[in-house]
Structures are given as structure tokens and as C-alpha cells.
Coordinates of N, CA, C and O in Angstrom, one line a residue:
M49 N 0.8 -1.2 0.0 CA 0.0 0.0 0.0 C 0.9 1.2 0.0 O 0.6 2.2 -0.7
R50 N 1.9 1.2 0.8 CA 2.8 2.4 0.8 C 3.4 2.7 -0.5 O 3.6 3.8 -0.9
R51 N 3.8 1.6 -1.2 CA 4.4 1.8 -2.5 C 3.5 2.4 -3.5 O 3.8 3.2 -4.3
I52 N 2.2 1.9 -3.5 CA 1.2 2.5 -4.4 C 1.0 4.0 -4.1 O 0.9 4.8 -5.0
G53 N 0.9 4.3 -2.9 CA 0.7 5.7 -2.5 C 1.9 6.6 -3.0 O 1.7 7.7 -3.5
S54 N 3.1 6.1 -2.8 CA 4.3 6.8 -3.3 C 4.3 6.9 -4.8 O 4.6 8.0 -5.3
M55 N 3.8 5.9 -5.5 CA 3.8 5.9 -7.0 C 2.7 6.9 -7.4 O 2.9 7.7 -8.3
A56 N 1.6 6.9 -6.8 CA 0.5 7.9 -7.1 C 0.9 9.3 -6.9 O 0.6 10.2 -7.7
A57 N 1.7 9.5 -5.8 CA 2.2 10.9 -5.5 C 3.2 11.3 -6.6 O 3.1 12.4 -7.0
S58 N 4.0 10.4 -7.0 CA 5.0 10.7 -8.1 C 4.3 11.0 -9.4 O 4.6 12.0 -10.1
I59 N 3.3 10.2 -9.8 CA 2.5 10.5 -11.0 C 1.8 11.8 -10.9 O 1.8 12.6 -11.8
G60 N 1.1 12.1 -9.7 CA 0.4 13.3 -9.5 C 1.4 14.5 -9.7 O 1.1 15.5 -10.3
A61 N 2.6 14.4 -9.1 CA 3.6 15.5 -9.2 C 4.0 15.7 -10.6 O 4.1 16.8 -11.1
A62 N 4.2 14.6 -11.4 CA 4.6 14.7 -12.8 C 3.5 15.4 -13.6 O 3.8 16.2 -14.5
L63 N 2.2 15.0 -13.4 CA 1.1 15.7 -14.1 C 1.1 17.1 -13.8 O 0.8 17.9 -14.7
L64 N 1.3 17.5 -12.5 CA 1.2 18.9 -12.2 C 2.3 19.7 -12.9 O 2.2 20.8 -13.3
V65 N 3.5 19.1 -13.0 CA 4.6 19.8 -13.7 C 4.4 19.8 -15.2 O 4.6 20.8 -15.8
A66 N 3.8 18.8 -15.8 CA 3.6 18.7 -17.2 C 2.4 19.5 -17.7 O 2.5 20.1 -18.7
L67 N 1.4 19.6 -16.9 CA 0.1 20.2 -17.4 C 0.3 21.7 -17.7 O -0.1 22.1 -18.8
P68 N 0.9 22.6 -16.9 CA 1.0 24.0 -17.3 C 1.7 24.2 -18.7 O 1.3 25.0 -19.5
A69 N 2.7 23.4 -19.0 CA 3.4 23.6 -20.2 C 2.5 23.2 -21.4 O 2.5 23.8 -22.4
Q70 N 1.7 22.1 -21.2 CA 0.8 21.7 -22.3 C -0.3 22.8 -22.5 O -0.6 23.1 -23.6
V71 N -0.8 23.3 -21.5 CA -1.9 24.3 -21.6 C -1.3 25.6 -22.2 O -1.9 26.2 -23.0
A72 N -0.1 26.0 -21.7 CA 0.5 27.3 -22.1 C 0.9 27.2 -23.6 O 0.9 28.2 -24.3
A73 N 1.2 26.0 -24.1 CA 1.7 25.9 -25.5 C 0.6 26.1 -26.5 O 0.9 26.4 -27.7
A74 N -0.6 25.9 -26.2 CA -1.7 26.0 -27.2 C -2.5 27.3 -27.1 O -3.1 27.5 -26.1
P75 N -2.4 28.1 -28.1 CA -3.2 29.3 -28.1 C -4.7 28.9 -28.1 O -5.0 27.9 -28.6
L76 N -5.6 29.8 -27.6 CA -7.0 29.4 -27.6 C -7.8 30.6 -28.2 O -7.3 31.7 -28.4
T77 N -9.0 30.3 -28.5 CA -10.0 31.3 -29.0 C -11.0 31.5 -27.9 O -11.5 30.5 -27.3
F78 N -11.2 32.7 -27.5 CA -12.1 33.1 -26.5 C -13.2 34.0 -27.2 O -12.9 35.1 -27.6
D79 N -14.4 33.4 -27.4 CA -15.5 34.1 -28.0 C -16.3 34.6 -26.9 O -17.2 33.9 -26.4
C80 N -16.1 35.9 -26.6 CA -16.7 36.5 -25.4 C -18.0 37.2 -25.9 O -18.0 38.2 -26.6
D81 N -19.2 36.7 -25.6 CA -20.5 37.2 -26.0 C -21.4 37.3 -24.9 O -21.8 36.3 -24.3
V82 N -21.7 38.5 -24.5 CA -22.5 38.8 -23.3 C -23.5 39.9 -23.6 O -23.3 40.7 -24.5
P83 N -24.7 39.9 -22.9 CA -25.7 40.9 -23.0 C -25.2 42.2 -22.5 O -24.2 42.3 -21.8
E84 N -25.9 43.3 -22.8 CA -25.6 44.6 -22.3 C -25.6 44.6 -20.8 O -26.3 43.9 -20.2
A85 N -24.6 45.3 -20.2 CA -24.4 45.4 -18.8 C -23.9 44.1 -18.1 O -24.0 44.0 -16.9
H86 N -23.4 43.2 -18.9 CA -22.8 42.0 -18.4 C -21.4 41.8 -18.9 O -21.0 42.5 -19.9
S87 N -20.6 41.0 -18.2 CA -19.2 40.8 -18.6 C -18.8 39.4 -18.5 O -19.5 38.6 -17.8
S88 N -17.7 39.0 -19.1 CA -17.2 37.7 -19.0 C -15.7 37.8 -19.2 O -15.2 38.7 -19.7
S89 N -15.0 36.8 -18.6 CA -13.5 36.8 -18.7 C -13.0 35.4 -18.7 O -13.6 34.4 -18.2
V90 N -11.7 35.3 -19.1 CA -10.9 34.0 -18.9 C -9.6 34.5 -18.4 O -9.1 35.6 -18.7
S91 N -9.1 33.7 -17.4 CA -7.8 34.2 -16.8 C -6.9 33.0 -16.5 O -7.3 31.8 -16.5
S92 N -5.7 33.3 -16.2 CA -4.7 32.3 -15.9 C -3.6 32.9 -14.9 O -3.3 34.1 -15.1
A93 N -3.1 32.1 -14.0 CA -2.0 32.5 -13.2 C -0.8 32.5 -14.1 O -0.6 31.7 -15.0
I94 N 0.0 33.6 -13.9 CA 1.3 33.8 -14.7 C 2.3 34.4 -13.8 O 2.0 34.9 -12.7
G95 N 3.5 34.4 -14.3 CA 4.6 35.2 -13.7 C 5.7 34.3 -13.1 O 5.5 33.1 -13.0
P96 N 6.8 34.9 -12.7 CA 7.0 36.3 -12.7 C 7.3 36.9 -14.1 O 7.1 38.1 -14.3
A97 N 7.7 36.1 -15.1 CA 7.8 36.6 -16.5 C 6.4 36.4 -17.1 O 5.7 35.5 -16.8
V98 N 6.1 37.2 -18.1 CA 4.8 37.2 -18.7 C 4.9 37.3 -20.3 O 5.7 38.1 -20.8
R99 N 4.1 36.5 -20.9 CA 3.9 36.7 -22.4 C 2.4 36.6 -22.6 O 1.8 35.6 -22.3
M100 N 1.8 37.6 -23.2 CA 0.4 37.6 -23.4 C 0.2 38.2 -24.8 O 0.7 39.3 -25.1
T101 N -0.6 37.5 -25.7 CA -0.9 38.0 -27.0 C -2.3 37.6 -27.4 O -2.8 36.6 -26.9
A102 N -2.8 38.3 -28.3 CA -4.2 38.0 -28.9 C -4.5 38.9 -30.1 O -4.0 40.1 -30.1
M103 N -5.3 38.5 -30.9 CA -6.0 39.3 -32.0 C -7.4 39.5 -31.5 O -8.1 38.5 -31.3
V104 N -7.8 40.7 -31.2 CA -9.1 41.0 -30.7 C -10.0 41.7 -31.8 O -9.6 42.6 -32.4
T105 N -11.2 41.1 -32.0 CA -12.1 41.6 -33.0 C -13.4 41.9 -32.4 O -14.0 41.1 -31.7
A106 N -14.0 43.1 -32.6 CA -15.3 43.5 -32.2 C -16.3 42.9 -33.2 O -16.2 43.2 -34.4
R107 N -17.2 42.1 -32.7 CA -18.2 41.5 -33.6 C -19.6 42.1 -33.5 O -20.2 42.4 -34.5
T108 N -20.1 42.3 -32.3 CA -21.4 42.9 -32.0 C -21.3 43.8 -30.8 O -20.7 43.3 -29.8
L109 N -21.7 45.0 -30.9 CA -21.6 46.0 -29.8 C -23.1 46.3 -29.4 O -23.9 46.7 -30.2
R110 N -23.4 46.1 -28.2 CA -24.7 46.2 -27.7 C -24.9 47.6 -27.1 O -24.1 48.2 -26.4
S111 N -26.1 48.2 -27.4 CA -26.4 49.6 -26.9 C -27.0 49.5 -25.5 O -27.6 48.5 -25.1
G112 N -26.8 50.6 -24.7 CA -27.4 50.6 -23.4 C -26.6 51.6 -22.5 O -25.8 52.4 -23.0
K113 N -26.8 51.5 -21.3 CA -26.1 52.4 -20.3 C -24.6 52.0 -20.1 O -23.8 52.8 -19.8
T114 N -24.3 50.7 -20.3 CA -22.9 50.2 -20.1 C -22.3 50.1 -21.5 O -22.7 49.3 -22.3
P115 N -21.2 50.8 -21.7 CA -20.5 50.8 -23.0 C -19.8 49.4 -23.3 O -19.3 48.8 -22.4
P116 N -19.9 49.0 -24.6 CA -19.2 47.8 -25.0 C -17.7 48.0 -24.8 O -17.1 49.0 -25.2
L117 N -17.0 46.9 -24.3 CA -15.5 47.0 -24.2 C -14.9 45.6 -24.1 O -15.6 44.6 -23.9
A118 N -13.6 45.6 -24.4 CA -12.9 44.4 -24.4 C -11.4 44.7 -24.0 O -11.0 45.9 -24.3
G119 N -10.7 43.8 -23.4 CA -9.4 44.1 -23.0 C -8.6 42.9 -22.6 O -9.1 41.8 -22.4
L120 N -7.3 43.1 -22.3 CA -6.4 42.2 -21.8 C -5.6 42.9 -20.7 O -5.2 44.0 -20.8
L121 N -5.4 42.2 -19.6 CA -4.8 42.8 -18.4 C -4.0 41.8 -17.6 O -4.3 40.6 -17.5
V122 N -2.8 42.3 -17.2 CA -2.0 41.5 -16.3 C -1.9 42.2 -14.9 O -1.7 43.4 -14.9
T123 N -2.2 41.5 -13.9 CA -2.3 42.1 -12.5 C -1.3 41.4 -11.6 O -1.2 40.2 -11.6
S124 N -0.7 42.2 -10.8 CA 0.3 41.7 -9.8 C -0.4 40.9 -8.7 O -1.7 41.0 -8.5
A125 N 0.3 40.0 -8.0 CA -0.3 39.2 -7.0 C -1.0 39.9 -5.9 O -2.1 39.5 -5.4
D126 N -0.5 41.1 -5.6 CA -1.2 41.9 -4.5 C -2.3 42.8 -5.0 O -3.0 43.5 -4.3
G127 N -2.5 42.9 -6.4 CA -3.6 43.7 -6.9 C -3.3 45.1 -7.0 O -4.1 45.9 -7.5
K128 N -2.1 45.6 -6.6 CA -1.8 47.0 -6.6 C -1.2 47.5 -7.9 O -1.2 48.7 -8.2
N129 N -0.7 46.6 -8.8 CA -0.2 46.9 -10.1 C -0.8 46.1 -11.2 O -1.0 44.9 -11.0
A130 N -1.1 46.8 -12.3 CA -1.7 46.1 -13.4 C -1.3 46.9 -14.7 O -1.1 48.1 -14.6
I131 N -1.3 46.1 -15.8 CA -1.0 46.8 -17.1 C -1.7 46.0 -18.2 O -1.8 44.7 -18.1
G132 N -2.3 46.7 -19.1 CA -2.9 46.0 -20.2 C -3.5 47.0 -21.2 O -3.1 48.1 -21.3
V133 N -4.5 46.5 -22.0 CA -5.1 47.4 -23.0 C -6.6 47.2 -23.0 O -7.1 46.1 -22.6
R134 N -7.3 48.3 -23.3 CA -8.8 48.2 -23.3 C -9.3 48.9 -24.5 O -8.8 50.0 -24.9
A135 N -10.3 48.4 -25.2 CA -11.0 49.0 -26.3 C -12.4 49.2 -25.9 O -13.1 48.3 -25.4
V136 N -12.9 50.4 -26.1 CA -14.2 50.8 -25.6 C -14.9 51.7 -26.6 O -14.3 52.5 -27.2
K137 N -16.2 51.5 -26.8 CA -17.1 52.4 -27.5 C -17.6 53.3 -26.5 O -18.7 53.1 -25.9
A138 N -16.9 54.4 -26.3 CA -17.2 55.4 -25.2 C -18.6 56.1 -25.3 O -19.2 56.3 -24.3
K139 N -19.0 56.4 -26.5 CA -20.3 57.0 -26.7 C -21.2 56.2 -27.7 O -20.7 55.6 -28.6
A140 N -22.5 56.3 -27.5 CA -23.4 55.6 -28.4 C -23.2 55.9 -29.8 O -23.4 55.0 -30.7
D141 N -22.9 57.1 -30.2 CA -22.8 57.5 -31.6 C -21.3 57.4 -32.1 O -21.0 57.9 -33.2
A142 N -20.4 56.9 -31.3 CA -19.0 56.8 -31.7 C -18.9 55.9 -33.0 O -19.6 55.0 -33.1
T143 N -18.0 56.3 -33.8 CA -17.7 55.6 -35.1 C -16.5 54.7 -35.0 O -16.1 54.0 -35.9
A144 N -15.9 54.6 -33.8 CA -14.7 53.8 -33.6 C -14.6 53.4 -32.1 O -15.2 54.0 -31.2
L145 N -13.8 52.3 -31.9 CA -13.5 51.9 -30.5 C -12.2 52.7 -30.1 O -11.2 52.8 -30.9
S146 N -12.2 53.2 -28.9 CA -11.0 53.9 -28.4 C -10.2 52.9 -27.7 O -10.6 52.3 -26.7
V147 N -8.9 52.8 -28.1 CA -8.0 51.8 -27.5 C -7.0 52.6 -26.6 O -6.5 53.6 -27.1
A148 N -6.8 52.1 -25.4 CA -5.9 52.8 -24.5 C -5.1 51.7 -23.7 O -5.6 50.6 -23.5
I149 N -3.9 52.1 -23.3 CA -3.2 51.4 -22.3 C -3.7 51.7 -21.0 O -3.9 52.9 -20.7
V150 N -4.1 50.7 -20.2 CA -4.7 51.0 -18.9 C -3.9 50.2 -17.8 O -3.2 49.2 -18.1
G151 N -4.1 50.6 -16.6 CA -3.5 49.9 -15.5 C -3.6 50.6 -14.1 O -4.3 51.5 -14.0
L152 N -2.8 50.0 -13.2 CA -2.7 50.6 -11.9 C -1.2 50.6 -11.5 O -0.4 49.7 -11.9
T153 N -0.8 51.7 -10.9 CA 0.5 51.8 -10.3 C 0.4 52.1 -8.8 O -0.2 53.2 -8.5
D154 N 0.8 51.2 -8.0 CA 0.6 51.3 -6.5 C -0.9 51.7 -6.2 O -1.1 52.5 -5.3
G155 N -1.8 51.0 -6.9 CA -3.2 51.2 -6.6 C -3.9 52.4 -7.3 O -5.1 52.6 -7.2
K156 N -3.1 53.2 -8.0 CA -3.6 54.4 -8.6 C -3.8 54.2 -10.1 O -2.9 53.7 -10.8
P157 N -5.0 54.5 -10.6 CA -5.3 54.2 -12.0 C -4.4 55.0 -13.0 O -4.2 56.2 -12.7
V158 N -4.0 54.4 -14.1 CA -3.3 55.1 -15.2 C -4.0 54.7 -16.5 O -4.5 53.6 -16.6
Q159 N -4.0 55.7 -17.4 CA -4.6 55.4 -18.7 C -3.9 56.3 -19.7 O -3.7 57.5 -19.5
Q160 N -3.6 55.7 -20.9 CA -3.0 56.5 -22.0 C -3.7 56.1 -23.3 O -3.6 54.9 -23.7
A161 N -4.4 57.1 -23.9 CA -5.0 56.8 -25.2 C -4.0 56.4 -26.2 O -2.9 57.0 -26.3
V162 N -4.3 55.4 -27.1 CA -3.3 55.0 -28.1 C -3.8 55.3 -29.5 O -3.2 56.0 -30.2
R163 N -5.0 54.8 -29.8 CA -5.6 55.0 -31.1 C -7.0 54.5 -31.2 O -7.5 53.9 -30.3
D164 N -7.7 54.9 -32.3 CA -9.0 54.4 -32.5 C -9.0 53.3 -33.6 O -8.1 53.3 -34.5
I165 N -9.9 52.3 -33.5 CA -10.0 51.3 -34.5 C -11.5 51.3 -35.0 O -12.4 51.6 -34.2
P166 N -11.7 51.0 -36.2 CA -13.1 50.9 -36.7 C -13.9 50.0 -35.9 O -13.4 49.0 -35.3
L167 N -15.2 50.3 -35.8 CA -16.1 49.4 -35.0 C -16.1 48.0 -35.4 O -16.3 47.1 -34.5
N168 N -15.9 47.7 -36.6 CA -15.8 46.3 -37.0 C -14.4 45.8 -37.2 O -14.1 44.8 -37.9
G169 N -13.5 46.5 -36.6 CA -12.0 46.2 -36.8 C -11.5 45.3 -35.8 O -12.1 44.8 -34.9
S170 N -10.2 45.1 -35.9 CA -9.4 44.2 -35.0 C -8.1 44.9 -34.6 O -7.7 45.8 -35.3
F171 N -7.6 44.4 -33.5 CA -6.2 44.9 -33.1 C -5.5 43.7 -32.6 O -6.0 42.8 -31.9
R172 N -4.2 43.7 -32.8 CA -3.3 42.7 -32.3 C -2.6 43.3 -31.1 O -2.1 44.4 -31.1
F173 N -2.6 42.5 -30.0 CA -2.0 42.9 -28.7 C -0.9 42.0 -28.3 O -1.0 40.8 -28.5
G174 N 0.1 42.5 -27.7 CA 1.2 41.7 -27.1 C 1.8 42.4 -25.9 O 1.9 43.6 -25.9
L175 N 2.1 41.6 -24.9 CA 2.8 42.1 -23.7 C 3.8 41.1 -23.3 O 3.5 39.9 -23.2
D176 N 5.1 41.6 -23.2 CA 6.2 40.7 -22.8 C 6.9 41.4 -21.6 O 7.2 42.6 -21.8
L177 N 7.0 40.7 -20.5 CA 7.7 41.2 -19.4 C 8.7 40.2 -18.9 O 8.3 39.0 -18.8
D178 N 9.9 40.6 -18.5 CA 10.8 39.7 -17.9 C 10.6 39.6 -16.4 O 9.7 40.4 -15.9
P179 N 11.2 38.8 -15.6 CA 11.0 38.7 -14.2 C 11.2 40.0 -13.4 O 10.6 40.2 -12.4
A180 N 12.0 40.9 -13.9 CA 12.3 42.2 -13.3 C 11.2 43.2 -13.6 O 11.2 44.3 -13.1
G181 N 10.3 42.9 -14.6 CA 9.2 43.8 -15.0 C 9.6 44.7 -16.1 O 8.9 45.7 -16.4
V182 N 10.6 44.4 -16.9 CA 11.0 45.2 -18.0 C 10.6 44.5 -19.3 O 10.7 43.3 -19.4
G183 N 10.0 45.3 -20.2 CA 9.5 44.6 -21.4 C 8.9 45.6 -22.4 O 9.3 46.8 -22.4
R184 N 7.9 45.1 -23.1 CA 7.2 46.0 -24.1 C 5.8 45.6 -24.3 O 5.4 44.4 -24.1
L185 N 5.0 46.5 -24.6 CA 3.6 46.3 -24.9 C 3.5 46.7 -26.4 O 4.0 47.7 -26.9
T186 N 2.8 45.8 -27.2 CA 2.6 46.1 -28.6 C 1.2 46.1 -28.9 O 0.4 45.4 -28.4
L187 N 0.8 47.1 -29.8 CA -0.6 47.2 -30.2 C -0.5 47.5 -31.7 O 0.0 48.6 -32.2
D188 N -0.8 46.4 -32.5 CA -0.6 46.4 -33.9 C 0.9 46.8 -34.2 O 1.8 46.1 -33.8
D189 N 1.2 47.9 -34.9 CA 2.6 48.2 -35.2 C 3.2 49.2 -34.2 O 4.4 49.5 -34.3
L190 N 2.5 49.6 -33.1 CA 3.0 50.4 -32.1 C 3.7 49.6 -31.0 O 3.1 48.6 -30.5
V191 N 4.9 50.0 -30.6 CA 5.7 49.3 -29.6 C 6.0 50.3 -28.5 O 6.6 51.3 -28.7
V192 N 5.5 50.0 -27.3 CA 5.8 50.9 -26.1 C 6.6 50.1 -25.1 O 6.2 49.1 -24.5
P193 N 7.9 50.6 -24.9 CA 8.7 50.0 -23.8 C 8.1 50.3 -22.5 O 7.6 51.4 -22.2
I194 N 8.1 49.3 -21.6 CA 7.4 49.5 -20.3 C 8.3 48.9 -19.2 O 9.1 48.0 -19.4
T195 N 8.2 49.5 -18.0 CA 8.8 48.9 -16.8 C 7.6 48.8 -15.8 O 6.9 49.7 -15.5
F196 N 7.5 47.6 -15.3 CA 6.3 47.3 -14.4 C 6.9 46.7 -13.1 O 8.0 46.3 -13.0
A197 N 6.1 46.8 -12.1 CA 6.5 46.3 -10.8 C 6.8 44.8 -10.9 O 6.1 44.1 -11.6
N198 N 7.8 44.4 -10.2 CA 8.1 42.9 -10.1 C 6.9 42.3 -9.4 O 6.7 42.5 -8.2
M199 N 6.1 41.5 -10.1 CA 4.8 41.1 -9.6 C 4.8 39.7 -9.0 O 3.8 39.3 -8.4
G200 N 5.9 39.0 -9.1 CA 5.9 37.6 -8.7 C 4.8 36.8 -9.5 O 4.7 37.0 -10.7
V201 N 4.1 35.9 -8.9 CA 3.0 35.2 -9.6 C 1.8 36.1 -9.6 O 1.3 36.5 -8.5
G202 N 1.3 36.4 -10.8 CA 0.1 37.3 -10.9 C -0.9 36.6 -11.7 O -1.0 35.4 -11.8
R203 N -1.8 37.4 -12.4 CA -2.9 36.9 -13.1 C -3.0 37.6 -14.5 O -2.9 38.8 -14.5
A204 N -3.2 36.9 -15.5 CA -3.5 37.4 -16.9 C -5.0 37.2 -17.1 O -5.5 36.2 -16.8
Q205 N -5.6 38.2 -17.8 CA -7.1 38.1 -18.0 C -7.4 38.7 -19.3 O -6.9 39.8 -19.7
A206 N -8.3 38.0 -20.1 CA -9.0 38.6 -21.3 C -10.4 38.8 -20.9 O -11.0 37.9 -20.2
F207 N -11.0 39.9 -21.2 CA -12.4 40.2 -20.8 C -13.2 41.0 -21.8 O -12.6 41.6 -22.7
C208 N -14.5 40.9 -21.7 CA -15.4 41.8 -22.5 C -16.6 42.1 -21.7 O -17.0 41.4 -20.8
G209 N -17.3 43.1 -22.2 CA -18.6 43.5 -21.6 C -19.5 44.1 -22.7 O -19.0 44.7 -23.6
S210 N -20.8 43.9 -22.6 CA -21.8 44.5 -23.4 C -21.6 44.3 -24.9 O -21.7 45.2 -25.7
G211 N -21.2 43.1 -25.3 CA -21.0 42.8 -26.7 C -20.4 41.5 -26.9 O -20.3 40.7 -26.0
N212 N -20.1 41.3 -28.2 CA -19.4 40.1 -28.6 C -18.0 40.4 -29.2 O -18.0 41.2 -30.2
F213 N -17.0 40.0 -28.5 CA -15.6 40.2 -29.0 C -15.0 38.9 -29.1 O -15.1 38.0 -28.2
R214 N -14.2 38.7 -30.1 CA -13.5 37.4 -30.3 C -12.0 37.6 -30.1 O -11.4 38.5 -30.7
F215 N -11.4 36.8 -29.2 CA -10.0 36.8 -29.0 C -9.4 35.6 -29.7 O -9.6 34.5 -29.2
D216 N -8.7 35.8 -30.7 CA -8.0 34.7 -31.5 C -6.6 34.6 -31.1 O -5.9 35.6 -30.8
N217 N -6.1 33.4 -31.1 CA -4.7 33.1 -30.8 C -4.3 33.7 -29.4 O -3.2 34.3 -29.3
L218 N -5.2 33.6 -28.5 CA -5.0 34.1 -27.1 C -3.9 33.2 -26.4 O -4.1 32.0 -26.3
E219 N -2.9 33.9 -26.0 CA -1.9 33.2 -25.2 C -1.6 34.0 -23.9 O -1.5 35.2 -23.9
M220 N -1.6 33.3 -22.8 CA -1.3 33.9 -21.5 C -0.3 32.9 -20.8 O -0.7 31.9 -20.2
T221 N 1.0 33.2 -21.0 CA 2.0 32.2 -20.6 C 3.1 32.9 -19.8 O 3.3 34.1 -19.7
T222 N 3.8 32.0 -19.1 CA 5.1 32.3 -18.4 C 6.2 31.7 -19.2 O 6.3 30.5 -19.2
P223 N 7.0 32.5 -20.0 CA 8.0 32.0 -20.8 C 9.1 31.4 -19.9 O 9.3 31.7 -18.8

């Protein structure tokens, strides 16, 4: 009995070690489709190094009090630091989605407008950070060097609200 328990523990440990690499290696498609004033997300533990990429496409934008939005975000383990990108149809009559770099620095919100994309358009997002928090954020052809807090093990998240957004080739990995 003791030998079987030891073998089961070894197999369990091997599966735990092998599973994250298998999951991380395969990009996924996240078809985020929610009613107005609702949201959905998919997330994964990552860190201390981070690689996050996706092609985000707005498919259906729902009207109402809550604007349609989609984004990708990396958050530190303590929740005080975050960085990512958000696309939002800020006004009902807007002809484009406003894309901005968003985040938190020591719990204080930061936001930097980047560009607008057509309502039926797409944008490619990439975020690479080394364990010290040095890296780059890419949005289509724009590359922004960044320095981020050393976050340890944090969380990567793709999200949407009040619409249908498709995240193709979504990767949230620790290289």
C-alpha cells in the first residue's frame, strides 16, 4: 500500500509539472459574447515573467447604459499593479473603438489613449515582461517600452462586456 501511495504521489507530481506547459503551449480562442451590462472573462496564473498575445475583433456591440468594451490585463499578485489594453465604444454615436493602455501603479489608475480602430475592426495585442518587470507592450505596429512592478506570480485576464468580442490566438503564458 505504501508503494502504491508513493507511486500515485509521483505520478500526480509529474502531471502537475507537465500540465501547465501543455496548456500554455496551445493558443486558444475566447469568443466573449454577453448581453448589455454583463461581462465575461478568462484568466490564468502567470509570472514572474509574462507573455500575453491576442488578436481582438469586435463582432457585435450592444447599446445601453454600459458601453461595450474588451481588453487584456496582467495584474500583480497583490492587486496594486496592473497593465494592459482596453478597447471601448465610449459614446453611443461613436464611429470607432477607443483603444488605451490601462493599469494601476501602486493602486492608482493610469490610462493612456493609443488610437481608434473601426467598430468592425481588429487589433493585435502583445505584452512581454521579464521577471524584473522590463518589457514591451505592442498594439498592432506600435511598440511601447514598459517597466512594471516585479509582480511575482500574478494573473492574466482577457475580458469583454456589453457585446461580442473574439480573442483569437490568445496566449497567457510564463516563458
